[in-house]
Amino acid sequence: MSLTYESLFIGGEWVAPSSDKVITPVNPSTEQVAGQVPEAQEADVDAGVDAARRAFDDPSVWSGWEPARRAQAMERLAEELDARADAFVERVSSQNGMPVAVARQLEVGYPSAVLRYYAGLAATSEFTEVRPGMFGGDIEVRRHPVGVVAAVVPWNFPQALTMFKLAPALAAGCTLVIKPSPETVLDAYLLAEAVEAAGIPAGVINIVPAGREVGAYLVAHRGVDKVAFTGSTAAGRAIAEQCGRLLRPVTLELGGKSAAIVLDDAQLDLAEIGQGLFTSTLLNNGQTCFLGTRVLAPRNRYDEVVEAFTAFAGSLAVGPASSPETQIGPMATARQRDRVESYIAKGRSEGGRITTGGSRPGDLDRGYFVQPTVFAGLDNNATVAQEEIFGPVLTVISYDGVDDAVRIANDSDFGLGGTVWTSDPGRGAEVARRVQTGTIGVNRYIPDPAAPFGGVKGSGLGRELGPEGLAAYQQLQTIYR
Ligand code: NAD
């Protein structure tokens, strides 16, 4: 089914776009057009920022509400999102190729859980604190909302990554202009419908589907007070430069090339750890920023680890995203498939041995599919071990002792996720503490709404989720009394 929208959700209304340009997302499983929406232009961004600005500047609209009242509105929005769960699953997977089983886990339920978590924080957090001063008198510390937020999101988890920004911003009292990625715009319309049904006041949430130039215009807009971005490291650097010039607060969640460290005592029983390995190494067709795509194996168990990952990757069901059995769907775009294939060719030319996958599946004549692929025989200097591929490609690298494993894990331009696999969780946590990364799991990995998520080095600046994620949408004011 192809869906068509003709207006933009700005200022609580469905308004005519400023131009007749359109975005037509393509279903990567079928190569058919999935729908059509207006492509926002600079004039539409101006309208969105104006609406957000007016809503923010009038405290009676949202920013000046008691936090508990905002929490109630957020709870209503969570209910409206849940009521649209099936449609969200369908729209996300038909645009970016996320298997419906994965979308059902992470693109519905999870975003509303994040929203409810921040509704709870809004209702229970202290937004004003009084403490005794060192030099006499009291000090009042106030947590004001930072203002109008520009939220720029990618296509890989469009709803979850929107909510990582939207939920804390709403809890803090901010208003937003959200710019979805052109690949995933139809789910953003469902979000707009939910916002309207939940009675979120006009202008608090505005949505402008557009590409990178219009995104750059939004980031630099004089009416914007804070930028929250998830996407590639290259775009993140450009946005950070712009925000640096403007002295505009910015949160950046960027790329990754994390390590899955298999310790010498790990049990590689796939029946037991298969689901955890899947979530932490190949989730969403390998198009997930935190994946441990460098598998570090003790030298004396190298062949066994290669064999286990080969069996694991080779056993995954590849197919159309709409099929409930599918574990690995297509790459989100033809360009993304080309990129993944060029990395596979590079891995081969640098001497890598492919133990499973390495090409397109023979039985699917449509769609941007790549088989899950495992490389053996490469070290950490290989291009496929250093650069983010953003596809279902793992490289198994050998190490000599735990110090060497930690050294290799840290020998990366990135530091976002990672895992340690061991039969001794205490030892696993000790190793995890030595890895230069924003988040890491022992025998499991999934970003938890209650804990800060984000990266070090080329993986970004700042944190989303947890109380720390709320602080990113607040500015402090101190009053000496
Ligand atoms: P991208 O950086 O090309 O685009 C992301 C979003 O930013 C899109 O909405 C795009 O239109 C917009 N954009 C691009 N350049 C911009 C600019 N200069 N100014 C303003 N907006 C701009 O990335 P992508 O291809 O959509 O997503 C894949 C990348 O995102 C991967 O590198 C992945 O690791 C990263 N990612 C990171 C996280 C995380 O939390 N760290 C999560 C998901 C994806």
Short mmCIF file of C-alpha atoms and ligand atoms in Angstrom, two decimals:
data_model
loop_
_atom_site.label_atom_id
_atom_site.label_comp_id
_atom_site.label_asym_id
_atom_site.label_seq_id
_atom_site.Cartn_x
_atom_site.Cartn_y
_atom_site.Cartn_z
CA MET A 1 0.00 0.00 0.00
CA SER A 2 1.37 3.41 -0.93
CA LEU A 3 0.52 6.30 1.41
CA THR A 4 0.31 9.92 0.33
CA TYR A 5 0.36 13.01 2.53
CA GLU A 6 -0.03 16.52 1.20
CA SER A 7 0.53 18.73 4.21
CA LEU A 8 3.06 19.33 6.96
CA PHE A 9 2.39 19.16 10.72
CA ILE A 10 3.37 22.62 11.96
CA GLY A 11 1.90 24.69 14.80
CA GLY A 12 -0.62 21.97 15.59
CA GLU A 13 -2.15 22.18 12.12
CA TRP A 14 -1.87 20.41 8.81
CA VAL A 15 -0.49 23.18 6.63
CA ALA A 16 0.25 23.40 2.92
CA PRO A 17 3.96 23.04 2.12
CA SER A 18 5.79 25.98 0.57
CA SER A 19 6.72 24.03 -2.57
CA ASP A 20 5.51 21.07 -4.61
CA LYS A 21 8.69 19.07 -4.01
CA VAL A 22 8.05 15.60 -2.58
CA ILE A 23 9.90 12.75 -0.86
CA THR A 24 9.09 9.23 -2.05
CA PRO A 25 10.53 6.60 0.29
CA VAL A 26 11.21 3.24 -1.36
CA ASN A 27 10.48 -0.16 0.19
CA PRO A 28 13.92 -1.82 0.15
CA SER A 29 12.42 -5.33 0.24
CA THR A 30 10.41 -4.77 -2.97
CA GLU A 31 12.05 -1.71 -4.58
CA GLN A 32 8.52 -0.22 -4.86
CA VAL A 33 7.63 3.30 -3.77
CA ALA A 34 6.18 3.11 -0.23
CA GLY A 35 4.51 6.52 -0.13
CA GLN A 36 4.87 10.23 -0.70
CA VAL A 37 5.09 13.27 1.54
CA PRO A 38 5.96 16.93 0.95
CA GLU A 39 9.65 17.77 1.17
CA ALA A 40 10.00 20.66 3.60
CA GLN A 41 11.97 23.67 2.35
CA GLU A 42 13.63 26.52 4.21
CA ALA A 43 10.34 28.46 4.39
CA ASP A 44 8.68 25.45 6.05
CA VAL A 45 11.53 25.21 8.54
CA ASP A 46 11.02 28.92 9.29
CA ALA A 47 7.33 28.21 9.95
CA GLY A 48 8.19 25.21 12.16
CA VAL A 49 10.76 27.12 14.19
CA ASP A 50 8.39 30.11 14.53
CA ALA A 51 5.63 27.83 15.82
CA ALA A 52 7.99 26.15 18.29
CA ARG A 53 9.34 29.54 19.36
CA ARG A 54 5.90 31.02 19.98
CA ALA A 55 4.81 27.92 21.88
CA PHE A 56 7.95 28.01 24.01
CA ASP A 57 7.88 31.72 24.73
CA ASP A 58 4.30 31.64 26.05
CA PRO A 59 4.60 29.81 29.38
CA SER A 60 0.89 29.06 29.42
CA VAL A 61 1.28 26.74 26.40
CA TRP A 62 3.78 24.18 27.78
CA SER A 63 7.14 25.43 29.08
CA GLY A 64 5.60 27.01 32.19
CA TRP A 65 3.32 24.09 33.05
CA GLU A 66 3.84 22.20 36.27
CA PRO A 67 6.03 19.21 35.33
CA ALA A 68 3.33 16.81 36.57
CA ARG A 69 0.92 18.30 34.04
CA ARG A 70 3.42 17.78 31.23
CA ALA A 71 3.85 14.21 32.48
CA GLN A 72 0.12 13.58 32.07
CA ALA A 73 0.21 14.81 28.50
CA MET A 74 3.23 12.59 27.81
CA GLU A 75 1.36 9.58 29.22
CA ARG A 76 -1.50 10.33 26.83
CA LEU A 77 0.95 10.48 23.94
CA ALA A 78 2.41 7.10 24.98
CA GLU A 79 -1.10 5.63 24.85
CA GLU A 80 -1.70 7.08 21.39
CA LEU A 81 1.59 5.62 20.18
CA ASP A 82 0.71 2.19 21.57
CA ALA A 83 -2.69 2.36 19.89
CA ARG A 84 -0.90 2.74 16.53
CA ALA A 85 1.65 -0.02 17.12
CA ASP A 86 0.74 -2.18 14.12
CA ALA A 87 0.83 0.77 11.75
CA PHE A 88 4.22 1.90 13.10
CA VAL A 89 5.67 -1.58 12.57
CA GLU A 90 4.31 -1.70 9.04
CA ARG A 91 5.53 1.77 8.08
CA VAL A 92 9.00 1.50 9.57
CA SER A 93 9.77 -1.89 8.07
CA SER A 94 8.36 -0.93 4.66
CA GLN A 95 10.68 2.08 4.49
CA ASN A 96 13.97 0.94 6.02
CA GLY A 97 13.82 -2.84 5.73
CA MET A 98 13.81 -3.51 9.47
CA PRO A 99 12.35 -7.00 9.98
CA VAL A 100 8.87 -6.70 11.48
CA ALA A 101 9.97 -8.87 14.44
CA VAL A 102 12.69 -6.31 15.25
CA ALA A 103 10.37 -3.33 14.64
CA ARG A 104 7.83 -4.86 17.03
CA GLN A 105 10.51 -5.02 19.73
CA LEU A 106 12.23 -1.68 19.23
CA GLU A 107 10.10 0.72 17.18
CA VAL A 108 6.91 0.21 19.19
CA GLY A 109 6.71 -0.41 22.90
CA TYR A 110 10.29 0.75 23.38
CA PRO A 111 9.64 4.41 22.33
CA SER A 112 6.52 4.58 24.50
CA ALA A 113 8.52 3.07 27.40
CA VAL A 114 11.09 5.87 26.96
CA LEU A 115 8.27 8.42 26.94
CA ARG A 116 6.75 6.93 30.12
CA TYR A 117 10.16 6.85 31.79
CA TYR A 118 10.57 10.60 31.18
CA ALA A 119 6.97 11.30 32.18
CA GLY A 120 7.86 9.63 35.48
CA LEU A 121 11.02 11.70 35.80
CA ALA A 122 9.12 14.92 35.06
CA ALA A 123 6.58 14.06 37.73
CA THR A 124 9.15 13.20 40.40
CA SER A 125 12.26 15.32 39.67
CA GLU A 126 13.11 18.51 41.49
CA PHE A 127 13.25 21.37 39.01
CA THR A 128 14.25 23.83 41.73
CA GLU A 129 16.60 23.12 44.58
CA VAL A 130 17.64 25.35 47.46
CA ARG A 131 21.00 24.72 49.12
CA PRO A 132 22.93 26.60 51.78
CA GLY A 133 25.67 28.87 50.41
CA MET A 134 29.28 28.72 51.55
CA PHE A 135 29.32 32.47 52.22
CA GLY A 136 25.97 32.79 53.95
CA GLY A 137 22.48 33.02 52.51
CA ASP A 138 20.70 30.44 50.40
CA ILE A 139 21.24 29.48 46.83
CA GLU A 140 18.38 28.60 44.54
CA VAL A 141 19.31 26.40 41.56
CA ARG A 142 16.67 26.28 38.84
CA ARG A 143 16.49 23.87 35.91
CA HIS A 144 14.95 25.83 33.06
CA PRO A 145 14.04 24.20 29.75
CA VAL A 146 16.75 25.03 27.22
CA GLY A 147 14.22 26.28 24.65
CA VAL A 148 13.49 25.32 21.04
CA VAL A 149 15.14 22.03 20.08
CA ALA A 150 16.11 20.99 16.55
CA ALA A 151 15.98 17.16 16.54
CA VAL A 152 17.67 15.60 13.49
CA VAL A 153 17.20 11.82 13.24
CA PRO A 154 18.44 9.02 10.96
CA TRP A 155 16.51 6.25 9.23
CA ASN A 156 17.73 3.16 11.07
CA PHE A 157 15.53 3.38 14.20
CA PRO A 158 13.43 6.40 13.26
CA GLN A 159 10.91 6.21 16.11
CA ALA A 160 13.20 5.09 18.93
CA LEU A 161 15.83 7.70 18.05
CA THR A 162 13.20 10.43 17.72
CA MET A 163 11.93 9.49 21.17
CA PHE A 164 15.45 9.61 22.69
CA LYS A 165 15.18 13.38 21.98
CA LEU A 166 11.46 14.08 22.13
CA ALA A 167 10.78 12.49 25.54
CA PRO A 168 13.43 14.31 27.61
CA ALA A 169 12.77 17.56 25.72
CA LEU A 170 9.06 17.38 26.57
CA ALA A 171 9.81 16.47 30.18
CA ALA A 172 12.11 19.49 30.49
CA GLY A 173 9.49 21.86 29.00
CA CYS A 174 11.11 22.41 25.60
CA THR A 175 9.38 22.62 22.22
CA LEU A 176 10.75 20.92 19.09
CA VAL A 177 11.20 20.90 15.38
CA ILE A 178 11.86 17.30 14.31
CA LYS A 179 13.56 16.57 11.01
CA PRO A 180 13.13 12.94 9.98
CA SER A 181 15.46 11.38 7.44
CA PRO A 182 14.06 11.30 3.86
CA GLU A 183 14.19 7.46 3.91
CA THR A 184 11.74 7.26 6.84
CA VAL A 185 9.04 9.90 6.72
CA LEU A 186 5.77 7.95 6.81
CA ASP A 187 6.18 6.88 10.44
CA ALA A 188 6.78 10.55 11.35
CA TYR A 189 3.24 11.28 10.09
CA LEU A 190 1.86 8.62 12.42
CA LEU A 191 3.73 10.33 15.24
CA ALA A 192 2.13 13.65 14.24
CA GLU A 193 -1.31 12.01 14.30
CA ALA A 194 -0.60 10.62 17.78
CA VAL A 195 0.59 14.05 18.97
CA GLU A 196 -2.64 15.60 17.73
CA ALA A 197 -4.83 12.87 19.26
CA ALA A 198 -3.02 13.18 22.60
CA GLY A 199 -3.82 16.89 22.73
CA ILE A 200 -0.22 18.05 22.96
CA PRO A 201 -0.56 21.84 22.62
CA ALA A 202 -0.10 23.41 19.20
CA GLY A 203 3.49 24.26 18.31
CA VAL A 204 5.13 22.03 20.91
CA ILE A 205 6.01 19.40 18.26
CA ASN A 206 6.55 20.33 14.62
CA ILE A 207 7.76 17.95 11.90
CA VAL A 208 9.69 18.88 8.76
CA PRO A 209 10.67 15.91 6.55
CA ALA A 210 13.71 16.95 4.50
CA GLY A 211 17.22 16.13 3.38
CA ARG A 212 20.59 17.26 4.63
CA GLU A 213 20.70 20.83 3.21
CA VAL A 214 17.42 21.74 4.86
CA GLY A 215 18.67 19.89 7.96
CA ALA A 216 21.74 22.12 7.99
CA TYR A 217 19.49 25.17 7.64
CA LEU A 218 17.46 24.03 10.67
CA VAL A 219 20.58 23.38 12.76
CA ALA A 220 21.84 26.92 12.10
CA HIS A 221 18.42 28.61 12.45
CA ARG A 222 18.53 31.61 14.74
CA GLY A 223 15.30 30.53 16.46
CA VAL A 224 16.83 27.25 17.63
CA ASP A 225 18.37 26.97 21.13
CA LYS A 226 19.67 23.39 21.12
CA VAL A 227 20.48 20.71 18.56
CA ALA A 228 20.09 16.97 19.14
CA PHE A 229 21.52 14.84 16.33
CA THR A 230 21.86 11.13 15.61
CA GLY A 231 23.59 10.07 12.44
CA SER A 232 26.95 9.64 10.81
CA THR A 233 30.19 10.91 12.30
CA ALA A 234 30.81 13.02 9.18
CA ALA A 235 27.50 14.87 9.51
CA GLY A 236 28.02 15.11 13.27
CA ARG A 237 31.33 16.91 12.75
CA ALA A 238 29.70 19.42 10.37
CA ILE A 239 26.89 20.05 12.86
CA ALA A 240 29.34 20.38 15.77
CA GLU A 241 31.32 22.98 13.80
CA GLN A 242 28.19 24.98 13.13
CA CYS A 243 27.03 24.74 16.75
CA GLY A 244 30.53 25.67 17.92
CA ARG A 245 30.42 28.89 15.94
CA LEU A 246 26.96 29.67 17.32
CA LEU A 247 27.83 28.50 20.88
CA ARG A 248 24.69 26.38 20.63
CA PRO A 249 24.40 23.34 22.90
CA VAL A 250 24.48 20.10 20.91
CA THR A 251 24.16 16.39 21.62
CA LEU A 252 25.68 14.03 19.05
CA GLU A 253 25.06 10.28 18.78
CA LEU A 254 27.27 9.12 15.94
CA GLY A 255 28.77 5.99 14.41
CA GLY A 256 30.47 3.02 16.02
CA LYS A 257 32.74 0.03 15.49
CA SER A 258 32.40 -1.73 18.79
CA ALA A 259 34.10 -4.89 20.04
CA ALA A 260 32.45 -8.14 21.10
CA ILE A 261 35.14 -9.59 23.36
CA VAL A 262 34.89 -13.36 23.74
CA LEU A 263 36.86 -14.32 26.88
CA ASP A 264 38.65 -17.65 27.13
CA ASP A 265 35.98 -19.02 29.50
CA ALA A 266 32.98 -18.11 27.29
CA GLN A 267 30.43 -20.80 26.51
CA LEU A 268 29.46 -20.42 22.88
CA ASP A 269 26.24 -22.37 23.08
CA LEU A 270 24.15 -20.69 20.40
CA ALA A 271 20.88 -22.05 21.79
CA GLU A 272 21.62 -20.07 24.91
CA ILE A 273 23.33 -16.90 23.68
CA GLY A 274 22.08 -16.68 20.08
CA GLN A 275 19.46 -14.01 20.82
CA GLY A 276 21.95 -11.90 22.79
CA LEU A 277 24.55 -12.24 20.02
CA PHE A 278 21.96 -11.24 17.45
CA THR A 279 20.91 -8.09 19.31
CA SER A 280 24.49 -7.04 19.97
CA THR A 281 26.15 -7.87 16.63
CA LEU A 282 23.65 -8.04 13.73
CA LEU A 283 20.46 -6.29 14.87
CA ASN A 284 18.45 -4.47 12.18
CA ASN A 285 20.44 -5.99 9.31
CA GLY A 286 23.66 -4.71 10.83
CA GLN A 287 22.39 -1.12 10.56
CA THR A 288 22.65 -0.28 14.24
CA CYS A 289 25.24 2.09 15.63
CA PHE A 290 26.18 0.15 18.82
CA LEU A 291 26.87 -3.27 17.27
CA GLY A 292 29.98 -5.24 18.22
CA THR A 293 31.10 -5.96 14.69
CA ARG A 294 34.70 -6.69 15.71
CA VAL A 295 34.61 -10.08 17.39
CA LEU A 296 37.74 -10.53 19.50
CA ALA A 297 38.67 -14.19 20.07
CA PRO A 298 41.44 -15.73 22.24
CA ARG A 299 44.05 -17.18 19.91
CA ASN A 300 43.77 -20.68 21.34
CA ARG A 301 40.00 -20.69 20.64
CA TYR A 302 40.10 -18.71 17.39
CA ASP A 303 38.92 -21.49 15.07
CA GLU A 304 36.13 -22.43 17.45
CA VAL A 305 34.91 -18.82 17.69
CA VAL A 306 35.03 -18.41 13.91
CA GLU A 307 33.05 -21.61 13.56
CA ALA A 308 30.43 -20.49 16.13
CA PHE A 309 29.94 -17.07 14.49
CA THR A 310 29.85 -18.67 11.06
CA ALA A 311 27.10 -21.05 12.21
CA PHE A 312 25.27 -18.19 13.94
CA ALA A 313 25.39 -15.74 11.00
CA GLY A 314 24.76 -18.47 8.46
CA SER A 315 21.65 -19.68 10.29
CA LEU A 316 19.82 -16.34 10.23
CA ALA A 317 16.75 -16.16 8.01
CA VAL A 318 17.25 -13.57 5.25
CA GLY A 319 14.08 -12.28 3.60
CA PRO A 320 11.57 -9.49 3.10
CA ALA A 321 11.18 -7.26 6.15
CA SER A 322 7.41 -7.87 6.19
CA SER A 323 7.80 -11.62 6.84
CA PRO A 324 7.54 -12.50 10.56
CA GLU A 325 10.24 -15.19 10.15
CA THR A 326 12.83 -12.78 8.73
CA GLN A 327 15.82 -12.02 10.93
CA ILE A 328 17.92 -10.18 8.34
CA GLY A 329 16.08 -7.89 5.93
CA PRO A 330 17.49 -5.76 3.12
CA MET A 331 19.84 -2.78 3.42
CA ALA A 332 17.79 0.40 3.72
CA THR A 333 18.78 1.76 0.31
CA ALA A 334 20.53 0.67 -2.86
CA ARG A 335 23.35 3.09 -1.93
CA GLN A 336 23.72 1.41 1.44
CA ARG A 337 23.92 -2.03 -0.22
CA ASP A 338 26.60 -0.74 -2.61
CA ARG A 339 28.55 0.56 0.36
CA VAL A 340 28.34 -2.76 2.21
CA GLU A 341 29.37 -4.67 -0.93
CA SER A 342 32.34 -2.40 -1.47
CA TYR A 343 33.50 -3.11 2.10
CA ILE A 344 33.15 -6.86 1.51
CA ALA A 345 35.30 -6.49 -1.62
CA LYS A 346 37.84 -4.47 0.37
CA GLY A 347 37.97 -7.13 3.11
CA ARG A 348 38.62 -9.77 0.47
CA SER A 349 41.34 -7.72 -1.23
CA GLU A 350 43.08 -7.17 2.12
CA GLY A 351 43.34 -10.95 2.57
CA GLY A 352 40.18 -11.70 4.55
CA ARG A 353 38.67 -15.18 4.33
CA ILE A 354 34.88 -15.21 4.08
CA THR A 355 33.48 -18.08 6.14
CA THR A 356 29.80 -17.39 5.40
CA GLY A 357 27.89 -14.97 3.17
CA GLY A 358 29.86 -12.48 1.08
CA SER A 359 27.26 -11.93 -1.64
CA ARG A 360 23.59 -11.33 -2.37
CA PRO A 361 21.23 -14.19 -1.51
CA GLY A 362 20.54 -16.26 -4.64
CA ASP A 363 16.84 -16.76 -3.97
CA LEU A 364 15.77 -13.11 -3.75
CA ASP A 365 15.64 -11.31 -7.08
CA ARG A 366 14.31 -8.03 -5.68
CA GLY A 367 15.37 -5.89 -2.78
CA TYR A 368 18.68 -4.61 -1.50
CA PHE A 369 19.78 -7.80 0.27
CA VAL A 370 23.25 -8.81 1.43
CA GLN A 371 23.90 -12.12 3.19
CA PRO A 372 25.21 -11.98 6.75
CA THR A 373 28.97 -12.21 6.27
CA VAL A 374 31.83 -13.25 8.53
CA PHE A 375 35.50 -12.46 7.86
CA ALA A 376 38.34 -14.46 9.39
CA GLY A 377 42.10 -14.06 9.01
CA LEU A 378 42.23 -10.26 9.34
CA ASP A 379 43.73 -8.15 12.11
CA ASN A 380 42.42 -4.93 13.64
CA ASN A 381 44.19 -2.77 11.03
CA ALA A 382 41.99 -4.07 8.22
CA THR A 383 39.62 -1.50 6.73
CA VAL A 384 36.61 -3.67 7.66
CA ALA A 385 37.83 -3.65 11.28
CA GLN A 386 38.40 0.11 11.42
CA GLU A 387 35.54 1.68 9.47
CA GLU A 388 31.83 1.51 10.20
CA ILE A 389 30.21 -0.65 7.52
CA PHE A 390 26.59 -0.36 8.71
CA GLY A 391 25.65 -3.77 7.32
CA PRO A 392 25.65 -7.44 8.38
CA VAL A 393 29.41 -7.94 8.31
CA LEU A 394 31.47 -9.26 11.25
CA THR A 395 35.24 -9.65 11.49
CA VAL A 396 36.74 -12.18 13.91
CA ILE A 397 40.14 -10.99 15.20
CA SER A 398 42.47 -13.00 17.45
CA TYR A 399 44.11 -11.74 20.65
CA ASP A 400 46.74 -12.97 23.12
CA GLY A 401 45.55 -12.44 26.68
CA VAL A 402 43.07 -9.97 28.20
CA ASP A 403 45.42 -6.96 28.02
CA ASP A 404 45.75 -7.52 24.29
CA ALA A 405 41.97 -7.86 23.92
CA VAL A 406 41.46 -4.53 25.71
CA ARG A 407 44.19 -2.89 23.61
CA ILE A 408 42.54 -4.05 20.38
CA ALA A 409 39.06 -3.04 21.58
CA ASN A 410 40.41 0.46 22.31
CA ASP A 411 42.33 0.71 19.04
CA SER A 412 39.40 2.38 17.28
CA ASP A 413 38.30 5.85 16.27
CA PHE A 414 34.94 5.05 17.87
CA GLY A 415 33.63 4.11 21.33
CA LEU A 416 29.89 3.58 21.51
CA GLY A 417 28.85 0.02 22.48
CA GLY A 418 30.36 -3.42 22.91
CA THR A 419 30.00 -6.67 24.82
CA VAL A 420 32.07 -9.10 26.86
CA TRP A 421 31.15 -12.81 26.63
CA THR A 422 32.17 -14.92 29.60
CA SER A 423 30.92 -17.54 32.05
CA ASP A 424 32.11 -15.29 34.90
CA PRO A 425 30.06 -12.05 34.87
CA GLY A 426 32.26 -10.46 37.57
CA ARG A 427 35.34 -10.95 35.42
CA GLY A 428 33.36 -9.71 32.42
CA ALA A 429 32.52 -6.47 34.24
CA GLU A 430 36.20 -5.98 35.14
CA VAL A 431 37.16 -6.24 31.47
CA ALA A 432 34.21 -4.03 30.46
CA ARG A 433 35.44 -1.23 32.77
CA ARG A 434 38.72 -1.09 30.82
CA VAL A 435 37.10 -0.57 27.42
CA GLN A 436 36.97 3.04 26.18
CA THR A 437 33.29 3.16 25.31
CA GLY A 438 30.14 4.97 26.41
CA THR A 439 28.16 1.75 26.95
CA ILE A 440 29.04 -1.95 27.14
CA GLY A 441 27.25 -5.15 28.15
CA VAL A 442 28.26 -8.40 29.81
CA ASN A 443 26.60 -11.34 28.02
CA ARG A 444 23.80 -8.97 26.87
CA TYR A 445 23.32 -5.52 25.40
CA ILE A 446 20.33 -3.28 24.97
CA PRO A 447 20.15 0.48 25.68
CA ASP A 448 18.01 0.90 28.81
CA PRO A 449 15.81 4.01 29.11
CA ALA A 450 17.02 4.48 32.70
CA ALA A 451 20.74 4.70 31.86
CA PRO A 452 22.82 7.20 29.88
CA PHE A 453 23.51 6.12 26.30
CA GLY A 454 26.12 7.67 24.02
CA GLY A 455 29.68 7.50 22.86
CA VAL A 456 33.25 8.63 23.32
CA LYS A 457 35.80 9.59 20.63
CA GLY A 458 34.24 9.64 17.13
CA SER A 459 30.97 8.20 18.48
CA GLY A 460 29.72 11.50 19.79
CA LEU A 461 29.26 14.06 22.51
CA GLY A 462 26.85 14.00 25.42
CA ARG A 463 24.34 11.37 26.47
CA GLU A 464 20.73 10.49 25.82
CA LEU A 465 18.42 8.51 28.17
CA GLY A 466 18.49 8.35 31.95
CA PRO A 467 18.32 11.45 34.16
CA GLU A 468 21.48 12.59 32.34
CA GLY A 469 19.43 12.75 29.14
CA LEU A 470 16.98 15.11 30.81
CA ALA A 471 19.80 17.40 31.95
CA ALA A 472 20.78 17.86 28.29
CA TYR A 473 17.49 19.76 27.75
CA GLN A 474 17.85 21.98 30.80
CA GLN A 475 19.91 25.03 31.59
CA LEU A 476 20.83 25.94 35.10
CA GLN A 477 20.09 29.29 36.70
CA THR A 478 21.59 30.12 40.08
CA ILE A 479 20.00 32.74 42.32
CA TYR A 480 22.05 33.89 45.34
CA ARG A 481 19.46 34.78 47.97
P1 NAD B 1 23.44 10.86 8.11
O1 NAD B 1 24.38 11.49 9.03
O2 NAD B 1 23.70 10.96 6.68
O3 NAD B 1 21.96 11.45 8.33
C1 NAD B 1 21.33 11.50 9.59
C2 NAD B 1 20.32 12.61 9.59
O4 NAD B 1 21.00 13.87 9.53
C3 NAD B 1 19.37 12.64 8.42
O5 NAD B 1 18.13 13.14 8.87
C4 NAD B 1 20.03 13.63 7.45
O6 NAD B 1 19.11 14.21 6.58
C5 NAD B 1 20.60 14.64 8.41
N1 NAD B 1 21.81 15.35 8.01
C6 NAD B 1 22.87 14.88 7.32
N2 NAD B 1 23.82 15.82 7.22
C7 NAD B 1 23.36 16.92 7.88
C8 NAD B 1 23.88 18.22 8.16
N3 NAD B 1 25.09 18.59 7.73
N4 NAD B 1 23.13 19.07 8.88
C9 NAD B 1 21.91 18.71 9.35
N5 NAD B 1 21.35 17.51 9.10
C10 NAD B 1 22.06 16.61 8.38
O7 NAD B 1 23.34 9.37 8.61
P2 NAD B 1 22.41 8.20 8.09
O8 NAD B 1 23.00 7.61 6.88
O9 NAD B 1 21.01 8.69 8.00
O10 NAD B 1 22.51 7.19 9.35
C11 NAD B 1 23.52 6.28 9.48
C12 NAD B 1 24.57 6.75 10.46
O11 NAD B 1 24.00 7.14 11.71
C13 NAD B 1 25.56 5.69 10.82
O12 NAD B 1 26.86 6.18 10.74
C14 NAD B 1 25.23 5.31 12.26
O13 NAD B 1 26.25 4.79 13.03
C15 NAD B 1 24.72 6.57 12.80
N6 NAD B 1 23.80 6.29 13.91
C16 NAD B 1 24.22 6.56 15.18
C17 NAD B 1 23.39 6.28 16.25
C18 NAD B 1 23.81 6.59 17.66
O14 NAD B 1 22.96 6.63 18.55
N7 NAD B 1 25.06 6.80 17.94
C19 NAD B 1 22.14 5.75 16.03
C20 NAD B 1 21.75 5.48 14.72
C21 NAD B 1 22.60 5.79 13.66
#
